[in-house]
Amino acid sequence: MALKVGLVSRLDDQRAIEVAATLARQLRKKGTVVIPEIELARRGRLGGGRDLTDLKADLIVTVGGNGTVLKTCMTIPDPGTPILAVNMGRRGYLTEVDPRQAQRAVQLFMSGKCMLEKRGKLAVYLNGNHVVDALNEVVVSSGSPSKMLDLRLSLGSQPLLQSRGDGIIVSTATGSTAYALSAGGPVVDYAIDAFIITFICPLEFLRPRVVSMDRSLSIDLMDQKLRALIVADGRFHRELTKGVKLVIRKAGHSAVFVRIGAETPLGGLMRLRETERAGL
Amino acid sequence: MALKVGLVSRLDDQRAIEVAATLARQLRKKGTVVIPEIELARRGRLGGGRDLTDLKADLIVTVGGNGTVLKTCMTIPDPGTPILAVNMGRRGYLTEVDPRQAQRAVQLFMSGKCMLEKRGKLAVYLNGNHVVDALNEVVVSSGSPSKMLDLRLSLGSQPLLQSRGDGIIVSTATGSTAYALSAGGPVVDYAIDAFIITFICPLEFLRPRVVSMDRSLSIDLMDQKLRALIVADGRFHRELTKGVKLVIRKAGHSAVFVRIGAETPLGGLMRLRETERAGL
Amino acid sequence: MALKVGLVSRLDDQRAIEVAATLARQLRKKGTVVIPEIELARRGRLGGGRDLTDLKADLIVTVGGNGTVLKTCMTIPDPGTPILAVNMGRRGYLTEVDPRQAQRAVQLFMSGKCMLEKRGKLAVYLNGNHVVDALNEVVVSSGSPSKMLDLRLSLGSQPLLQSRGDGIIVSTATGSTAYALSAGGPVVDYAIDAFIITFICPLEFLRPRVVSMDRSLSIDLMDQKLRALIVADGRFHRELTKGVKLVIRKAGHSAVFVRIGAETPLGGLMRLRETERAGL
Amino acid sequence: MALKVGLVSRLDDQRAIEVAATLARQLRKKGTVVIPEIELARRGRLGGGRDLTDLKADLIVTVGGNGTVLKTCMTIPDPGTPILAVNMGRRGYLTEVDPRQAQRAVQLFMSGKCMLEKRGKLAVYLNGNHVVDALNEVVVSSGSPSKMLDLRLSLGSQPLLQSRGDGIIVSTATGSTAYALSAGGPVVDYAIDAFIITFICPLEFLRPRVVSMDRSLSIDLMDQKLRALIVADGRFHRELTKGVKLVIRKAGHSAVFVRIGAETPLGGLMRLRETERAGL
């Protein structure tokens, strides 16, 4: 039975839309069922579009950068769908192939000649309700510039630490090379499942923490008057007020990325390295 | 001729108001002319109050913490008026005496038995207009959480560097132990007149800069769509949009603080030390 | 059958020797077999001493600080022997009870009313030969002041990164609050088995790495002329020259520490916290 | 009257020697008096060599990298002699021109068409005797690996701070982009005369200090048993034992560097930037 390939593109980049549309036509010509995200379908005149929240497929190809990958991960109905990330700009730490390699990479996936890399995610709960999963990080920051947050962190039911400052970043190993790196966090191997807690401009100096995900991490706002913002993967926003319970756990599903060729677990660490080089 | 003493208090702390009111009565009993800030006059039933923007005196006594000192410095009509800072909480890095020493400290000032310590300030210009002076720092930060700023800094007319991230802090030596310290900046001797530039969560790693104030420092927002916030000393707020010219220079006036007893320039560095101990 | 208790003391602290000797007499009075380390036996006139390399027991009590614990861990013939660490100075991050609690803690151990906490260690190999296990860290540093080392790190057979500078620290989670913390490393949960790689004054800026122990970590000296020093837990010293193969793996044995009372895994992280407070 | 040009070369780089020898012949052909350093004279068959300690000239040209500049600065009899630094490798932060520009740069100097940039230095005193001047930094570090130093710093006669750890770096603004940068120090404008104090792996976290050179900086070793090493500019070595008084002051002479073309004081900061880019 034929595999179904979902297709998602960065929408503010005409080149990405064209790369995606071309790839759709090539794959369809070979008989593959391609389901484009609905707005991509419209702009690329591809037909058969589906809303991203409803995009079920055996493989999802994203065309764009890290942002397109993060949006796809957060929104697709089955978070365990393998993602093949085509990169349109400078090499992102989440993307895998450039546009010229895209068609062949899909074929490698179809013939099983690729590696699937699992990456742990963070499940975010507000007052006991699961609201979103994050691949990179959950940030709690001050909603009012020049007002410090006073946050208390607990592991399970036991207090861990209290921190005043501009906020905190709870990231996965994947997110350790994203925003957490800018805030001074360590680079963590994808093979390690841990909460990486990095403090943004803390009043009292605190080193980053790398904490086992065996228990849940709770974050409480200590100040009555201030409000804080919760931002997951740069795109999910909520307010945190005193009394609201924010809890972060290891998510039930992992993200799954298609890796081509000689990629090995070590590849992950080399990739981190490239990111660092590029960034620093 | 009798000296005039201005009096300013933290207004959200009833103890501070009482300390200030008591001091006013003690000084008036001895014949000193005391001019309280208008809201303090009302709450402490002192009479003769003046708005802070209109408070002219030979000495201004502040009762509160660092925030009260910063507000007074920024608002009084003659920025060169000596300030004696009475501390109500844990020892601040800007305050000098505790409440029990306040009356005696005023007398030491009157008899000339004290040191006056000058501290350089930053003059902030928007599109060529001088808008405020800051004692601690000028912060340019993102107005939208999870949106990075792209800022270009120039010295005089020459480009210095470009930085993407959550923002930058331009501080004085005085401000080097305030917000800039939380962002990773060095501790700088009060005797050094310099722009201390510290980067908030920079995407590309940048060390803090300590730059001579001989020339003006310009900060340009490179992104059309984003807006940034300018905050001076935590209390003056303006928006920065593309095309608005933000320039920071050494201010024409210094703040002047009354130092009691054996205080010497080294006192400043010891004081930094205490702050660090307390904070870290 | 009666349990045998080994006893080790800091030897340059007469108080520690006295505490150890008193404990030995108390335990022997109750019929416990106590085997003191040989030099402690001599100085405390206890009799029955054994060399530390030959000290076999069901429990080993150390009296001193972190250094005494590290020496004992590294030297005893069965590295899995439970260690109860009595603290003589300010609270160490490896010690558990103060002298007054020591006798009762031994009894709690005997009656099984304590927790045993396992801590992963690093096994060090030189040219394929296992030379020592380290509980805290293995440091590779320059043997010549003001000469930089050029080191290449590999995971398994794949290159990881290259770093020039004063050296590197490979630590366990336990060691993350020791020397690695001073060099800027993160604080890592004891529950996480990882190589924490921290760079000492690197010429090219490199963030600390937290890397899975699934594969071995090799460190190669790139420079023909320089020699480097390998120091494990501050007490095992070897020279590293070009061509010598230094490999670090997860050790086959863990250290085992006796924890008294309500201690839980979270206790570890709180303990880190205290250390940080004390240190910072 | 003809100007005399001294000539110094890196001696472990045959290309540098050849560049220097060629330059000597070109200048002599035009009638310039060239005095090569004695070993360069021998190897380049130039004749007329002088020991570096005895090299008096109107201009000294160095051919090599930063190390050659530092050696020359530290050794020449008149430390105020202008230095034109020819770079043989990747652009150093102390060097100015590449070999092809060298002859023309000498002519620009002779005709007065260049800028002379002064850089402050550190004068090092041991027990009251001036022993050396340093352009970059003075490092006090542990002579025994894995033994921490306990150092007390004073400004004038007043205690400043105490630090335990691997050592401290006292640098100039020039040296702020050298070793101090690796240890986490800020980048400081050449126009600022200050002691920049950076701590190497401090046990108790301490931020870098930027301190006015108005007073002398004393460093005392607190531990009886340990010895420390003093290293100035990576090439002057002495031992520091308890009781020996190490004092650092602003040196009486500045180093003087020849800058060609449109170089302005801002050039210095741009140069720092390049160094950072290269290094990070």
XYZ file of C-alpha atoms in Angstrom, chain B:
280
model
C 22.232 81.331 56.777
C 20.438 78.091 57.539
C 20.760 75.154 55.149
C 17.633 73.747 53.549
C 17.157 69.991 53.729
C 14.845 68.220 51.268
C 13.264 64.974 52.411
C 12.040 62.083 50.259
C 10.636 58.767 51.432
C 9.592 55.457 50.012
C 5.814 55.785 50.059
C 4.727 52.139 50.113
C 6.479 51.479 53.416
C 4.823 52.987 56.492
C 8.013 52.557 58.547
C 9.967 54.620 56.054
C 7.378 57.401 56.241
C 7.609 57.374 60.034
C 11.405 57.475 60.017
C 11.278 60.408 57.603
C 8.621 62.259 59.616
C 10.564 61.781 62.850
C 13.729 63.041 61.230
C 11.852 66.088 59.868
C 10.576 66.967 63.346
C 14.002 66.510 64.943
C 15.694 68.714 62.363
C 12.995 71.411 62.506
C 13.239 71.453 66.302
C 16.906 72.405 65.860
C 15.953 75.162 63.459
C 16.771 73.453 60.189
C 14.498 74.230 57.241
C 13.055 70.909 56.051
C 11.171 70.623 52.756
C 9.417 67.276 52.420
C 8.329 65.807 49.110
C 4.632 66.644 48.773
C 3.130 63.196 49.283
C 5.414 62.526 52.229
C 4.335 65.868 53.692
C 0.695 64.844 53.425
C 1.078 61.342 54.824
C 3.507 62.337 57.559
C 1.489 65.526 58.358
C 4.623 67.609 57.983
C 3.412 70.663 56.069
C 5.402 72.658 53.513
C 5.570 69.877 50.908
C 6.928 70.311 47.394
C 6.671 68.182 44.295
C 9.880 66.210 43.725
C 10.371 67.940 40.377
C 10.490 71.223 42.291
C 12.491 70.212 45.352
C 15.418 72.621 45.690
C 17.618 72.227 48.742
C 21.237 72.149 49.936
C 20.916 68.500 50.869
C 18.299 65.880 50.088
C 17.768 63.000 52.478
C 16.135 59.877 51.029
C 14.572 57.262 53.299
C 14.047 53.876 51.677
C 16.244 51.749 49.419
C 18.052 51.966 46.099
C 14.758 52.634 44.303
C 14.104 55.790 46.329
C 17.605 57.042 45.534
C 17.182 56.330 41.801
C 13.806 58.091 41.653
C 15.200 61.129 43.485
C 18.302 61.332 41.262
C 16.179 61.211 38.135
C 13.565 63.741 39.224
C 15.035 66.569 41.297
C 15.475 69.896 39.486
C 19.169 70.311 40.369
C 20.808 66.911 39.746
C 23.969 68.040 41.549
C 22.271 68.339 44.963
C 24.043 66.131 47.550
C 21.970 63.112 48.546
C 22.173 61.389 51.908
C 20.563 57.968 51.543
C 19.027 56.393 54.648
C 18.489 52.682 54.283
C 15.307 50.974 55.484
C 16.001 47.407 54.529
C 19.030 45.307 53.904
C 22.024 47.418 53.018
C 21.677 48.722 49.490
C 24.669 49.545 47.330
C 23.481 53.153 46.994
C 22.482 53.838 50.600
C 24.795 55.120 53.314
C 23.367 55.139 56.853
C 20.660 53.379 58.833
C 17.795 55.331 60.467
C 19.510 55.689 63.856
C 22.476 57.435 62.224
C 20.361 59.731 60.051
C 20.166 62.816 62.258
C 23.861 62.718 63.119
C 24.733 62.276 59.440
C 22.791 65.416 58.541
C 24.750 67.295 61.212
C 28.061 65.985 59.890
C 27.045 67.225 56.445
C 26.126 70.643 57.836
C 29.451 70.998 59.583
C 31.290 69.834 56.486
C 32.558 66.663 58.128
C 31.686 64.292 55.346
C 32.859 63.309 51.918
C 30.924 64.053 48.749
C 31.215 61.238 46.200
C 30.467 62.046 42.576
C 29.020 59.390 40.322
C 28.808 59.745 36.538
C 25.445 59.376 34.820
C 24.208 58.574 31.327
C 22.379 61.218 29.314
C 19.772 59.681 26.995
C 18.837 61.366 23.694
C 15.991 60.399 21.349
C 16.159 61.960 17.909
C 18.501 64.580 19.301
C 16.366 65.518 22.304
C 17.682 64.941 25.787
C 14.975 62.939 27.546
C 16.466 61.711 30.823
C 19.654 60.986 32.789
C 20.258 57.559 34.267
C 22.458 56.735 37.254
C 22.486 52.945 36.884
C 21.677 51.907 33.335
C 19.727 52.209 30.128
C 18.188 48.924 28.966
C 16.971 48.273 25.433
C 14.894 45.113 25.409
C 12.363 43.341 23.287
C 8.801 44.455 23.699
C 7.528 41.095 22.459
C 8.446 37.972 24.416
C 10.281 35.396 22.301
C 11.107 37.976 19.621
C 14.780 38.779 19.327
C 16.062 42.296 18.819
C 18.686 43.033 16.199
C 20.662 46.030 17.441
C 23.583 47.923 15.936
C 25.890 49.922 18.184
C 28.118 52.751 17.039
C 30.692 54.916 18.796
C 30.609 58.424 17.392
C 29.948 57.803 13.725
C 31.778 54.481 13.549
C 30.083 51.067 13.775
C 31.109 49.124 16.891
C 29.174 45.868 16.792
C 25.840 44.261 16.016
C 24.002 41.939 18.374
C 20.876 39.833 18.148
C 19.212 38.719 21.347
C 16.894 39.798 24.132
C 18.514 43.200 24.433
C 21.436 45.153 25.818
C 22.275 46.993 29.003
C 24.391 50.130 28.928
C 25.383 50.884 32.493
C 27.657 53.153 34.483
C 30.182 51.863 37.007
C 27.488 52.495 39.636
C 25.063 50.327 37.694
C 27.632 47.570 37.214
C 26.424 45.943 40.445
C 22.752 46.278 39.535
C 20.973 44.662 36.557
C 24.172 44.379 34.500
C 25.606 42.027 37.147
C 22.658 39.650 36.688
C 23.316 39.645 32.946
C 26.949 38.653 33.477
C 28.752 42.000 33.486
C 31.948 42.854 35.380
C 32.119 44.854 38.611
C 33.565 48.269 37.765
C 35.225 50.773 40.091
C 33.192 53.985 40.569
C 36.310 55.913 39.677
C 36.083 54.676 36.084
C 33.884 56.633 33.690
C 32.839 54.121 31.067
C 29.920 52.673 29.194
C 29.615 49.079 30.371
C 27.767 47.199 27.663
C 26.273 43.856 28.666
C 24.267 41.651 26.305
C 21.044 39.955 27.442
C 20.905 36.367 26.139
C 22.781 37.148 22.908
C 22.292 34.684 20.035
C 25.929 35.034 19.080
C 28.101 34.994 22.164
C 29.487 38.434 23.031
C 31.521 39.367 26.076
C 30.649 42.507 28.027
C 32.400 45.658 26.738
C 33.873 48.444 28.834
C 34.116 51.473 26.568
C 35.391 55.002 27.125
C 32.721 57.710 27.381
C 34.778 60.051 25.192
C 32.343 59.557 22.367
C 28.611 59.039 22.169
C 27.093 55.571 21.897
C 24.297 55.127 19.353
C 21.923 52.194 19.308
C 19.903 51.430 16.192
C 17.103 48.931 15.818
C 17.697 47.004 12.600
C 14.320 45.311 12.240
C 11.431 47.130 10.618
C 8.663 45.206 12.296
C 9.715 44.895 15.896
C 9.503 47.506 18.578
C 11.865 47.706 21.496
C 11.517 49.202 24.940
C 13.955 51.667 26.451
C 14.022 51.603 30.250
C 16.258 53.925 32.246
C 16.961 53.106 35.912
C 13.908 50.841 35.961
C 11.466 53.739 35.933
C 11.663 55.758 32.709
C 10.025 53.936 29.775
C 9.949 54.787 26.069
C 9.418 52.855 22.883
C 12.176 52.470 20.319
C 11.102 51.907 16.739
C 13.143 51.672 13.560
C 14.291 55.118 12.530
C 14.285 56.596 16.011
C 17.822 57.566 16.982
C 18.857 56.528 20.501
C 22.102 58.129 21.650
C 23.746 57.821 25.064
C 26.443 60.202 26.296
C 28.183 60.991 29.544
C 25.742 63.263 31.376
C 26.714 66.859 32.066
C 25.931 66.455 35.770
C 27.031 63.812 38.204
C 24.996 62.505 41.099
C 26.531 63.520 44.429
C 26.313 61.233 47.444
C 27.129 62.112 51.043
C 29.596 59.651 52.564
C 30.144 59.636 56.319
C 33.269 58.939 58.350
C 36.298 57.138 57.068
C 34.749 56.417 53.701
C 37.319 56.634 50.927
C 37.175 55.880 47.232
C 38.036 52.305 48.172
C 34.823 52.259 50.146
C 33.100 52.020 46.837
C 34.798 48.801 45.924
C 34.198 47.297 49.343
C 30.580 48.224 48.993
C 30.431 46.410 45.668
C 31.813 43.447 47.511
C 29.060 43.475 50.108
C 26.459 43.693 47.395
C 27.975 40.727 45.658
C 28.052 38.696 48.847
C 24.445 39.573 49.571
C 23.370 38.872 46.063
C 25.318 35.787 45.185
